Coordinates of C-alpha atoms and ligand atoms in Angstrom, one line a residue:
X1 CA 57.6 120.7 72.8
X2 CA 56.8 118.3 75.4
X3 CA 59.1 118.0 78.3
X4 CA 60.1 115.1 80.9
X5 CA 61.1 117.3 83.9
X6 CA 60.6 121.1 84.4
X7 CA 62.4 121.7 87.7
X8 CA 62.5 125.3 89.9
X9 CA 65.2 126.0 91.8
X10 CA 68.5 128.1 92.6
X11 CA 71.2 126.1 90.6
X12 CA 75.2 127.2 90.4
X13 CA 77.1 126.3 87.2
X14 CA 80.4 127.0 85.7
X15 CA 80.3 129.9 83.0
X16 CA 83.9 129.4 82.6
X17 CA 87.0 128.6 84.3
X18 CA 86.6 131.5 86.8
X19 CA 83.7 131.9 86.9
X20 CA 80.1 130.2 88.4
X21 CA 76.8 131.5 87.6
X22 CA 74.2 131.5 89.8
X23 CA 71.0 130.4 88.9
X24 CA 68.3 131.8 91.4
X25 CA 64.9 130.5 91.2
X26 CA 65.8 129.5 87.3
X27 CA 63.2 127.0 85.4
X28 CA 65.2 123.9 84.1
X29 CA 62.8 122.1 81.1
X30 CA 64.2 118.6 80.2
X31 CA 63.2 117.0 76.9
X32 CA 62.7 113.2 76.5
X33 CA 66.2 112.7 75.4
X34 CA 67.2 113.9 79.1
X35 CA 68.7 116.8 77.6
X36 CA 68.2 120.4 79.3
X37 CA 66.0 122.0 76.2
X38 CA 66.1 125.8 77.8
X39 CA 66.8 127.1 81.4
X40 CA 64.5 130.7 81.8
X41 CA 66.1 132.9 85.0
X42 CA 63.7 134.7 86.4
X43 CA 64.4 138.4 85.0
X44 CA 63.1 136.8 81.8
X45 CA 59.5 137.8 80.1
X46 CA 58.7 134.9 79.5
X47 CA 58.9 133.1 83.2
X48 CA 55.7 133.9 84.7
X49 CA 53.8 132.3 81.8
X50 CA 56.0 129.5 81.9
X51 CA 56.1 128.4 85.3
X52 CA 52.1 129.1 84.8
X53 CA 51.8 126.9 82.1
X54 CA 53.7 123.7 83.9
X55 CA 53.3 124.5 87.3
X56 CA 50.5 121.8 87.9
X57 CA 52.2 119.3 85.7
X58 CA 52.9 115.6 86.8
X59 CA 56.8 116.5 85.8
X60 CA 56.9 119.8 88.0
X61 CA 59.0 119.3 90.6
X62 CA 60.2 122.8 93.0
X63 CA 63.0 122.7 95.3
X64 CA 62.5 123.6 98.3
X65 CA 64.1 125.9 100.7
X66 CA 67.3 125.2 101.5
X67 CA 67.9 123.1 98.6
X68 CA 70.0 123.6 95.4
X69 CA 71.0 122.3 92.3
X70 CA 74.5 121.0 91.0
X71 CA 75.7 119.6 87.9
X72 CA 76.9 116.1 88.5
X73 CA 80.3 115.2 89.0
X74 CA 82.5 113.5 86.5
X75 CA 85.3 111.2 87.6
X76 CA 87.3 110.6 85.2
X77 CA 89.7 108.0 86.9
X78 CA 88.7 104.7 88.8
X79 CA 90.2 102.0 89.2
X80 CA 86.7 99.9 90.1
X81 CA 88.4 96.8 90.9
X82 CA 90.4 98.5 94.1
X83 CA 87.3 99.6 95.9
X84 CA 87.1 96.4 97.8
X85 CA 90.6 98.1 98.7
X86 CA 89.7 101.8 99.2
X87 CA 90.6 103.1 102.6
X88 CA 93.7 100.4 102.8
X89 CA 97.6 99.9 101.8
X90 CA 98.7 103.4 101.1
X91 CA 101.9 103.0 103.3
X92 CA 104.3 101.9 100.3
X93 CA 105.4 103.5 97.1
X94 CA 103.7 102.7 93.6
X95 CA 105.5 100.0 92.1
X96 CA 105.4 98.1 95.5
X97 CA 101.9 98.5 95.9
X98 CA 100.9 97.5 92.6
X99 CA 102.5 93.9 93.2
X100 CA 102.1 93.7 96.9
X101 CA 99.0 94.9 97.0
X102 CA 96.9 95.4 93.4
X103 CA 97.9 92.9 91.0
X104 CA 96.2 90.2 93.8
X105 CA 93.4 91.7 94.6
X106 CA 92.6 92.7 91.0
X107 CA 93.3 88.8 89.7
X108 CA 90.3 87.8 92.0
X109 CA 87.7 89.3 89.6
X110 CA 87.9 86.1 87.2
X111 CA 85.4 85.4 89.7
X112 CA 82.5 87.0 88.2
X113 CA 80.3 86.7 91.8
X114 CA 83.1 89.1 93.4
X115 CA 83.4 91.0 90.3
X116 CA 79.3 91.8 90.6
X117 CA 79.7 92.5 94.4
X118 CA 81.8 94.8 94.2
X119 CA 80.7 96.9 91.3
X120 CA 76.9 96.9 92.3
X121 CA 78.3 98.4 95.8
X122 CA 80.5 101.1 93.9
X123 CA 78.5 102.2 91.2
X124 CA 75.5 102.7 93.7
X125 CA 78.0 104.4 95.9
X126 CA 79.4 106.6 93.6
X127 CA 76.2 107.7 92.5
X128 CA 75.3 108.7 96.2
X129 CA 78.2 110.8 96.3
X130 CA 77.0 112.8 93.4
X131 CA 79.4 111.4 90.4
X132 CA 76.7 110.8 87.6
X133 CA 80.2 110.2 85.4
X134 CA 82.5 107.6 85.7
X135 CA 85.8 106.7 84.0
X136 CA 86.7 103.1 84.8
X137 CA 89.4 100.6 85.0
X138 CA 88.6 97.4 85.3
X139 CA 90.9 94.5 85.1
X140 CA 92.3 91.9 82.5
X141 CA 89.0 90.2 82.7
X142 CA 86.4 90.4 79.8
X143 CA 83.4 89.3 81.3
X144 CA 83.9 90.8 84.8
X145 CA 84.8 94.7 82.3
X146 CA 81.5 93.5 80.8
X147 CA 79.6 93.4 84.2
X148 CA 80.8 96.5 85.1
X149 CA 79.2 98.2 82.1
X150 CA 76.4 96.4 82.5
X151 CA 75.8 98.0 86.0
X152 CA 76.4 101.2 85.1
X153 CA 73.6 100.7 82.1
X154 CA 71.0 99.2 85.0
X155 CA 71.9 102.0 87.6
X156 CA 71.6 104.5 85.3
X157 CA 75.3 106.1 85.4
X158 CA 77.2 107.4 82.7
X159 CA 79.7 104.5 82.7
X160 CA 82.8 104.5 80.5
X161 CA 84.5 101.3 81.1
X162 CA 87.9 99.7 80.0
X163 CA 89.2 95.9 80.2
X164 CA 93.0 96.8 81.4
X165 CA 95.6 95.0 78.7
X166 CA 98.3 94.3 80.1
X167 CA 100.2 91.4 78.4
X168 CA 103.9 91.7 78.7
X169 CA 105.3 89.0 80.6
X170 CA 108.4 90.6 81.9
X171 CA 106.8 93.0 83.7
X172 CA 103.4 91.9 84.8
X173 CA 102.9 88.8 87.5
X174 CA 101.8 85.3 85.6
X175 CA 98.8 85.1 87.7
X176 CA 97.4 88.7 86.9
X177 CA 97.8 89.3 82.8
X178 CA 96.3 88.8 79.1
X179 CA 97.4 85.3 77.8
X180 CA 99.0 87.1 75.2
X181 CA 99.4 89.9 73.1
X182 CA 97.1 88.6 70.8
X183 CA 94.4 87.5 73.4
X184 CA 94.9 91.0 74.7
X185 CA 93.6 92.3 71.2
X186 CA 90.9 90.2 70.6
X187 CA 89.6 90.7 74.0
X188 CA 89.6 94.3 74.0
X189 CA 87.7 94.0 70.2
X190 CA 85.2 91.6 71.6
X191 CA 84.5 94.1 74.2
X192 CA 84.5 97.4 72.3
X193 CA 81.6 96.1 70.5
X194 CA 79.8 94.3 73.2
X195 CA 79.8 97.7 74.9
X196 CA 78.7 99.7 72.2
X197 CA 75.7 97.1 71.6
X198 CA 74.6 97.7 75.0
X199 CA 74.8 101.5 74.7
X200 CA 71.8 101.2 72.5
X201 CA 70.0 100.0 75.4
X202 CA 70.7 102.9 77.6
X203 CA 69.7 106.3 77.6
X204 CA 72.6 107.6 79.3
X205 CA 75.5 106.3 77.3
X206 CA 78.0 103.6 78.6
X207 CA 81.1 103.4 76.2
X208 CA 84.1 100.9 75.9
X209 CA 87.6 102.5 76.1
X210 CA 90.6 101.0 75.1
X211 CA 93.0 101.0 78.2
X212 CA 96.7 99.8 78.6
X213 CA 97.2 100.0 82.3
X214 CA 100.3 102.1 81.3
X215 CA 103.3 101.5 79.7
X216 CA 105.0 99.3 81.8
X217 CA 102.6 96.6 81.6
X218 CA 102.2 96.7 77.7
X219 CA 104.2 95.1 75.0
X220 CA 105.4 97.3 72.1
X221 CA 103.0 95.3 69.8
X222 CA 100.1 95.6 72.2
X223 CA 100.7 99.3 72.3
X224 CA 100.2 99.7 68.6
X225 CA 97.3 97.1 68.3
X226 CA 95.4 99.2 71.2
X227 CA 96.1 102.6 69.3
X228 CA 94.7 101.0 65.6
X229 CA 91.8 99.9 67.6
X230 CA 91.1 103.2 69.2
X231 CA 91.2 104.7 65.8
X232 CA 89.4 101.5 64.1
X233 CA 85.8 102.5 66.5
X234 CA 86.5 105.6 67.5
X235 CA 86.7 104.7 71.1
X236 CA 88.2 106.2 74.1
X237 CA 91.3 105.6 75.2
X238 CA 92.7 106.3 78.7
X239 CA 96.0 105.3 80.6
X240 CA 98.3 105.9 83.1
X241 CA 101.1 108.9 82.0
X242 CA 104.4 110.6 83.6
X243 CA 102.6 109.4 87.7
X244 CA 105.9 108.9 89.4
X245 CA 109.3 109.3 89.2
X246 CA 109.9 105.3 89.1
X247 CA 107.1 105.2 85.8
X248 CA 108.6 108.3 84.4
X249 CA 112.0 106.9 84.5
X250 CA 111.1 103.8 83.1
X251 CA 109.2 105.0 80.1
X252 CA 112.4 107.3 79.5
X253 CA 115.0 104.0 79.9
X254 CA 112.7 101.9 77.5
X255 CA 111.9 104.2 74.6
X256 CA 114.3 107.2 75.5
X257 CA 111.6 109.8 75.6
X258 CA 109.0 110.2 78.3
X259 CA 105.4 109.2 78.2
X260 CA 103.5 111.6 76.3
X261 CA 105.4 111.3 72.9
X262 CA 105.8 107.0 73.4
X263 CA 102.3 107.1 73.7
X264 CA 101.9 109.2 71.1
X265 CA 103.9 107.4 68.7
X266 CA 101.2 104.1 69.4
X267 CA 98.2 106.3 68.4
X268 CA 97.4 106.8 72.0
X269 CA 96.9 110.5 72.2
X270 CA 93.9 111.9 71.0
X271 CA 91.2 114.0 70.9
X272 CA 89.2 111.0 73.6
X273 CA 92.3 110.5 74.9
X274 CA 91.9 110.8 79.1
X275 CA 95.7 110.4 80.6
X276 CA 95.6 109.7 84.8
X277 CA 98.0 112.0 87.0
X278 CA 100.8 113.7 84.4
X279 CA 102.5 115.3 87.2
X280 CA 105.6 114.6 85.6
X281 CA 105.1 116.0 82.3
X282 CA 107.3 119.0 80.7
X283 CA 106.3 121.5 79.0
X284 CA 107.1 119.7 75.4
X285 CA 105.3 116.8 76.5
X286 CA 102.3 119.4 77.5
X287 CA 102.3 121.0 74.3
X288 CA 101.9 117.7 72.5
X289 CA 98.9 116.9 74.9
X290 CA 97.4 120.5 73.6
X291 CA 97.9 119.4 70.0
X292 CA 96.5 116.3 70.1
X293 CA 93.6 117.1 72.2
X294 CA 94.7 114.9 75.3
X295 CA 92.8 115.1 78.4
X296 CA 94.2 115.2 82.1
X297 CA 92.8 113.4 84.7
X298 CA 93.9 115.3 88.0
X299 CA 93.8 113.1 90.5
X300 CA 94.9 115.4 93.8
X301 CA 94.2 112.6 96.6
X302 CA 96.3 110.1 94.8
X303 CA 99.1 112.3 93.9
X304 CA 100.1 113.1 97.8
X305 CA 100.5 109.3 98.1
X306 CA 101.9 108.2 94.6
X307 CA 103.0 110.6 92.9
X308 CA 105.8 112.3 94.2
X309 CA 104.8 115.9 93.2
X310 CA 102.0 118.3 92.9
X311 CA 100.6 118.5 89.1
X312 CA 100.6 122.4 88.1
X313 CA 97.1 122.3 87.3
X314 CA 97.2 126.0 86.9
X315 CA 99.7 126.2 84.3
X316 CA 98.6 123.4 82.3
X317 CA 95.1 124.8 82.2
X318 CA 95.6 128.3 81.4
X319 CA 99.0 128.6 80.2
X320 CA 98.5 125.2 77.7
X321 CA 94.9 125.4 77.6
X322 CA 94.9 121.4 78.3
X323 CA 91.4 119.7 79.1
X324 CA 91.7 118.8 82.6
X325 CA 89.2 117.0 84.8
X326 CA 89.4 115.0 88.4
X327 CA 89.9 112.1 89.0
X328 CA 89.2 110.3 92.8
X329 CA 92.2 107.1 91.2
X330 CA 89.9 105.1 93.9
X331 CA 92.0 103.3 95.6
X332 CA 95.6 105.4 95.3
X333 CA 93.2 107.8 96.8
X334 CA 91.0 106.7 99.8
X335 CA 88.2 108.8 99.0
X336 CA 85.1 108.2 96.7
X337 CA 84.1 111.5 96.5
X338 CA 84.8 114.1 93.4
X339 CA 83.8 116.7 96.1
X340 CA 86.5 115.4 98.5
X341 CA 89.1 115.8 95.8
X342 CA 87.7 119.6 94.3
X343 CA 89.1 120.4 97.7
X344 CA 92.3 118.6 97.5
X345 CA 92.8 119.9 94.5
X346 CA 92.5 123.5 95.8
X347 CA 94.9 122.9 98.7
X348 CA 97.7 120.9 96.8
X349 CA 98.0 123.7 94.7
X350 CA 98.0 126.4 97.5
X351 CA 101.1 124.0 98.9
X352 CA 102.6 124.0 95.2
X353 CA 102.3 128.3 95.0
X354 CA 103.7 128.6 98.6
X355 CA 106.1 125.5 99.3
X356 CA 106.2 123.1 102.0
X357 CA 109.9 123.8 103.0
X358 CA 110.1 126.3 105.5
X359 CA 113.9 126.3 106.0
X360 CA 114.0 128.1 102.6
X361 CA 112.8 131.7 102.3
X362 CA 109.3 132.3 101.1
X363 CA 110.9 133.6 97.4
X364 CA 112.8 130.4 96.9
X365 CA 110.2 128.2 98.7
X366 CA 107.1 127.9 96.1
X367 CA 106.1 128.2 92.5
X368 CA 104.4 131.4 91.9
X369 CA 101.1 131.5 90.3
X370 CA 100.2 127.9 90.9
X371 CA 97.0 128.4 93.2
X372 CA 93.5 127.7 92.3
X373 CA 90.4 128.9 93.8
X374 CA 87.3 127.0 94.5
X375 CA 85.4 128.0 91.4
X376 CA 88.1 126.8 88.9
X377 CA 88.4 123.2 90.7
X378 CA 84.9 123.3 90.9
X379 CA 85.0 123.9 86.9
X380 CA 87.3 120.8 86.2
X381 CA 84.9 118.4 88.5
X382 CA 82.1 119.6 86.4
X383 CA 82.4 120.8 82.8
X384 CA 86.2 120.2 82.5
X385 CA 85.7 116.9 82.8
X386 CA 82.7 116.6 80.2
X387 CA 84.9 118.6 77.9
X388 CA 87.9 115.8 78.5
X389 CA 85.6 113.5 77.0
X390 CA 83.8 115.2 74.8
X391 CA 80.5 114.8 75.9
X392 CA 78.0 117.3 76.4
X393 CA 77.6 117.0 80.3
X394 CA 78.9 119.1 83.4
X395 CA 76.8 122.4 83.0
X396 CA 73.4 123.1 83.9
X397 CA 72.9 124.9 80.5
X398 CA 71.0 124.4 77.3
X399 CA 72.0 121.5 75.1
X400 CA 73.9 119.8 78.3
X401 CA 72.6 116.3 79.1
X402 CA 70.1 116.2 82.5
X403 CA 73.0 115.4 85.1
X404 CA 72.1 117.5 88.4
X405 CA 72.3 116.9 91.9
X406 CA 69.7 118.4 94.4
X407 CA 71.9 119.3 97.7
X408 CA 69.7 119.5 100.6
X409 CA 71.8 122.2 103.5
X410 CA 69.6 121.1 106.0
X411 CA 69.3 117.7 107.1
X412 CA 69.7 116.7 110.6
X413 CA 72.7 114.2 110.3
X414 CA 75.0 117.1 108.6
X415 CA 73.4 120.4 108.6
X416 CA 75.7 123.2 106.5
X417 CA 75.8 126.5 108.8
X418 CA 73.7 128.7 107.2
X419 CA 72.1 131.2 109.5
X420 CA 71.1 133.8 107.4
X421 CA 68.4 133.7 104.9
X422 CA 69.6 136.3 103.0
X423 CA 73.6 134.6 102.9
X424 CA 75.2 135.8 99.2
X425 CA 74.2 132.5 97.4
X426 CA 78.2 132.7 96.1
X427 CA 78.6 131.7 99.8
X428 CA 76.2 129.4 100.0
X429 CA 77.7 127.9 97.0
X430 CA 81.1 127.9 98.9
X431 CA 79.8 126.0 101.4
X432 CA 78.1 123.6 99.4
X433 CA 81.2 122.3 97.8
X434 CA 83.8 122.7 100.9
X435 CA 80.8 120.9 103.3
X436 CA 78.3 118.9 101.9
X437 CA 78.2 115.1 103.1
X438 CA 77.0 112.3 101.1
X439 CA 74.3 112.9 103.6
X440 CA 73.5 116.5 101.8
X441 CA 73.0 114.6 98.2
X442 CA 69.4 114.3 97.8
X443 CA 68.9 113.0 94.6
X444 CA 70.7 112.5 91.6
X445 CA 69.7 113.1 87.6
X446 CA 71.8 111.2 84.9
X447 CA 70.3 111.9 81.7
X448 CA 67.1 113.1 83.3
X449 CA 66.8 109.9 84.9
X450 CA 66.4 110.0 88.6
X451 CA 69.2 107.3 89.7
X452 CA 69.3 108.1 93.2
X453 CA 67.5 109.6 96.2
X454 CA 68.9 109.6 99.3
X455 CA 68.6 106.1 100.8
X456 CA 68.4 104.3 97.4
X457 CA 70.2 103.7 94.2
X458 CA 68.6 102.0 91.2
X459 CA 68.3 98.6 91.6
X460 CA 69.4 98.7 95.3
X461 CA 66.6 96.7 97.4
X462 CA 67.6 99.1 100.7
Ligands
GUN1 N1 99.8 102.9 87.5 C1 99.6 101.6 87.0 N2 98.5 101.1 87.6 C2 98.1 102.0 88.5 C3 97.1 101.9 89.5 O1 96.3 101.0 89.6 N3 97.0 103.1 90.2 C4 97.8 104.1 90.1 N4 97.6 105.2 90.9 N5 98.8 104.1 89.2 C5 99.0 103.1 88.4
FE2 FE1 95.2 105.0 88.5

């Protein structure tokens, strides 16, 4: 067996939901597919010979003090065409800030120039901030979808990339929408297979999915043609489901049942199904989400703005057993950062167990049981989210793609306060994920390709 990387360091990664092993010292080997072909700790035999063997090898790389290994992040919701909003417009509620806001800036990507601006900028950003795993939106535009994947393929990031339908002219503005349903269909076709034709270029993977912004925008007939599709390539599929009470309602007035089962009915939910937000869900519509295999993607930042109640992440991931990733919903949620929202997820659901009402007594105020600790959002930014789309990424384990971060605690600009050598490295790993700065991300593996060290993204001249 020959190997493209052998790397030494102390690595954390989730066992399971609960709980993160740590990897001190541990020897990662990499085959030429990028794919982690063993990881020896050191209490095993055969680590001394090992590290002996490769230790001088041109693909020997040792971490040094102070540094440590992550999986990479998976975002499993972005809405790539709203970076050039990110930061911006948050003040009103979702259906007004779709039109006032969205819709407009999203119609300016028939400009293919803008469209390549701002996707260079964001997929070398994104990569800086450690996600080696995106989930994208891009607009009703073909060609500017198409560039996106096509930066993801040069960069080097897992890219999964939808052109948005959205074709009924009721609901959707006439200068932002498909010319028609049927334009809508053959569009989408076009690009399923221009995608998947430019996968086999990559090592990493990018992959079309079939995306109707959400029900609202789509016509019964686009609904159904998107669903055959999805089944037709076996393709992702991803959407917008049960966000805010407004969508939720209007789901319910159209079809007289809520999201999950009108979706379901158009072939949408599915075992590569991805569905942003869900907070509204119930517990039948959960239990169809389990069945089919439907992925969440929990997007914590967003929700506080959009979507009008906290998700019970808790419940839905233990009591349902639902996939469930996170999602940064760039730009309902300002940050970039999958780390930023591991910790908004955390503290949403603190709010959700306690309550925020303090005129009502602490037994009436909350709903019990609804906390998560570090560890388990930690666990949905990594491997939950690889398990939402069924790809073999988010662990550092054997027979999990090459996707690893090195985090450096040290640097000057945003040093992690560390004082004692001999910290517990489950604290060190606590502070890693509460602390860490774009600053702290090193470098960046996708698919045992280094995409990014600090400074410099594929392809970036900077
Ligand atoms: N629902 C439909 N489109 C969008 C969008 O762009 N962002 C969010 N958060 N929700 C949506
Ligand atoms: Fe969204």
């Amino acid at each position: 067996m020959t190997y493209s990387l052998i790397i030494k360091g102390t690595g954390f990664t989730s066992r399971d939901r609960q709980k993160v092993d740590v990897l001190k010292d541990a020897l990662f080997l990499i085959d030429d597919h990028g794919v982690i072909a063993e990881v020896i700790e050191r209490k095993e035999s055969s680590y001394d010979s090992i590290l002996a063997k490769y230790e001088q090898s041109e693909y020997f790389i040792a971490l040094g003090e102070n540094e440590y290994l992550l999986p990479g992040m998976v975002d499993l919701h972005i809405h790539a065409p709203q970076w050039a909003q990110s930061g911006t417009a948050l003040d009103i509620p979702l259906a007004d800030w779709l039109h006032t806001y969205t819709f407009p800036l999203e119609a300016k990507y028939s400009n293919l120039a803008f469209a390549d601006q701002v996707y260079s900028d964001l997929v070398a950003q994104l990569l800086g901030a450690g996600t080696t795993t995106g989930l994208y939106f891009a607009t009703v535009h073909q060609e500017a979808s198409f560039r996106l994947a096509e930066i993801c393929a040069a960069k080097g990031q897992r890219g999964l990339v939808g052109k948005v339908v959205m074709d009924d002219p009721e609901q959707n503005p006439e200068y932002y929408r498909d010319g028609s349903t049927e334009e809508a269909l053959n569009a989408t076709e076009a690009f399923i297979q221009r995608v998947q034709r430019l996968n086999e270029t990559t090592k990493q993977g990018v992959y079309p999915v079939v995306t109707p912004r959400f029900i609202p925008s789509c016509t019964d007939q686009a609904l159904d043609g998107l669903g055959k599709l999805a089944a037709k390539y076996d393709v992702h599929i991803q959407s917008h489901c049960s966000e805010s009470d407004w969508e939720h309602g209007y789901v319910r007035e159209r079809f007289g049942k809520n999201d999950a089962f009108a979706l379901n009915d158009f072939g949408l939910l599915a075992d590569k199904s991805v569905m942003a937000h869900c907070n509204h869900l119930t517990t039948e519509d959960a239990r169809l989400f389990a069945e089919t295999g439907t992925a969440i993607a929990h997007c914590p930042i967003s929700n506080a703005y959009f979507a009008n109640g906290v998700l019970p992440l808790k419940e839905y991931a233990e009591d349902f057993q639902l996939e469930i990733g996170l999602g940064t919903d760039i730009s309902g949620g300002f940050s970039k950062s999958i780390f930023d929202n591991i910790k908004q997820a955390v503290m949403s659901s603190r709010l959700l167990e306690d309550g925020v009402n303090t005129r009502l007594s602490s037994t009436e105020r909350g709903v019990p049981k609804s906390s998560v600790t570090l560890n388990e959002a930690f666990y949905h930014a990594t491997a939950g989210g690889g398990q939402a789309l069924s790809l073999p990424i988010g662990k550092l384990a054997k027979g999990y793609a090459w996707d690893a971060l090195v985090i450096k605690a040290d640097v000057p600009e945003a040093r992690l306060p560390i004082f004692d050598q001999d910290e517990a490295l489950t604290d060190v790993f606590q502070k890693l994920i509460y602390m860490s700065q774009a600053a702290n991300i090193r470098n960046v593996w996708v698919q045992g390709q280094l995409v990014h060290t600090k400074g410099a993204t594929n392809g970036n001249h900077n």
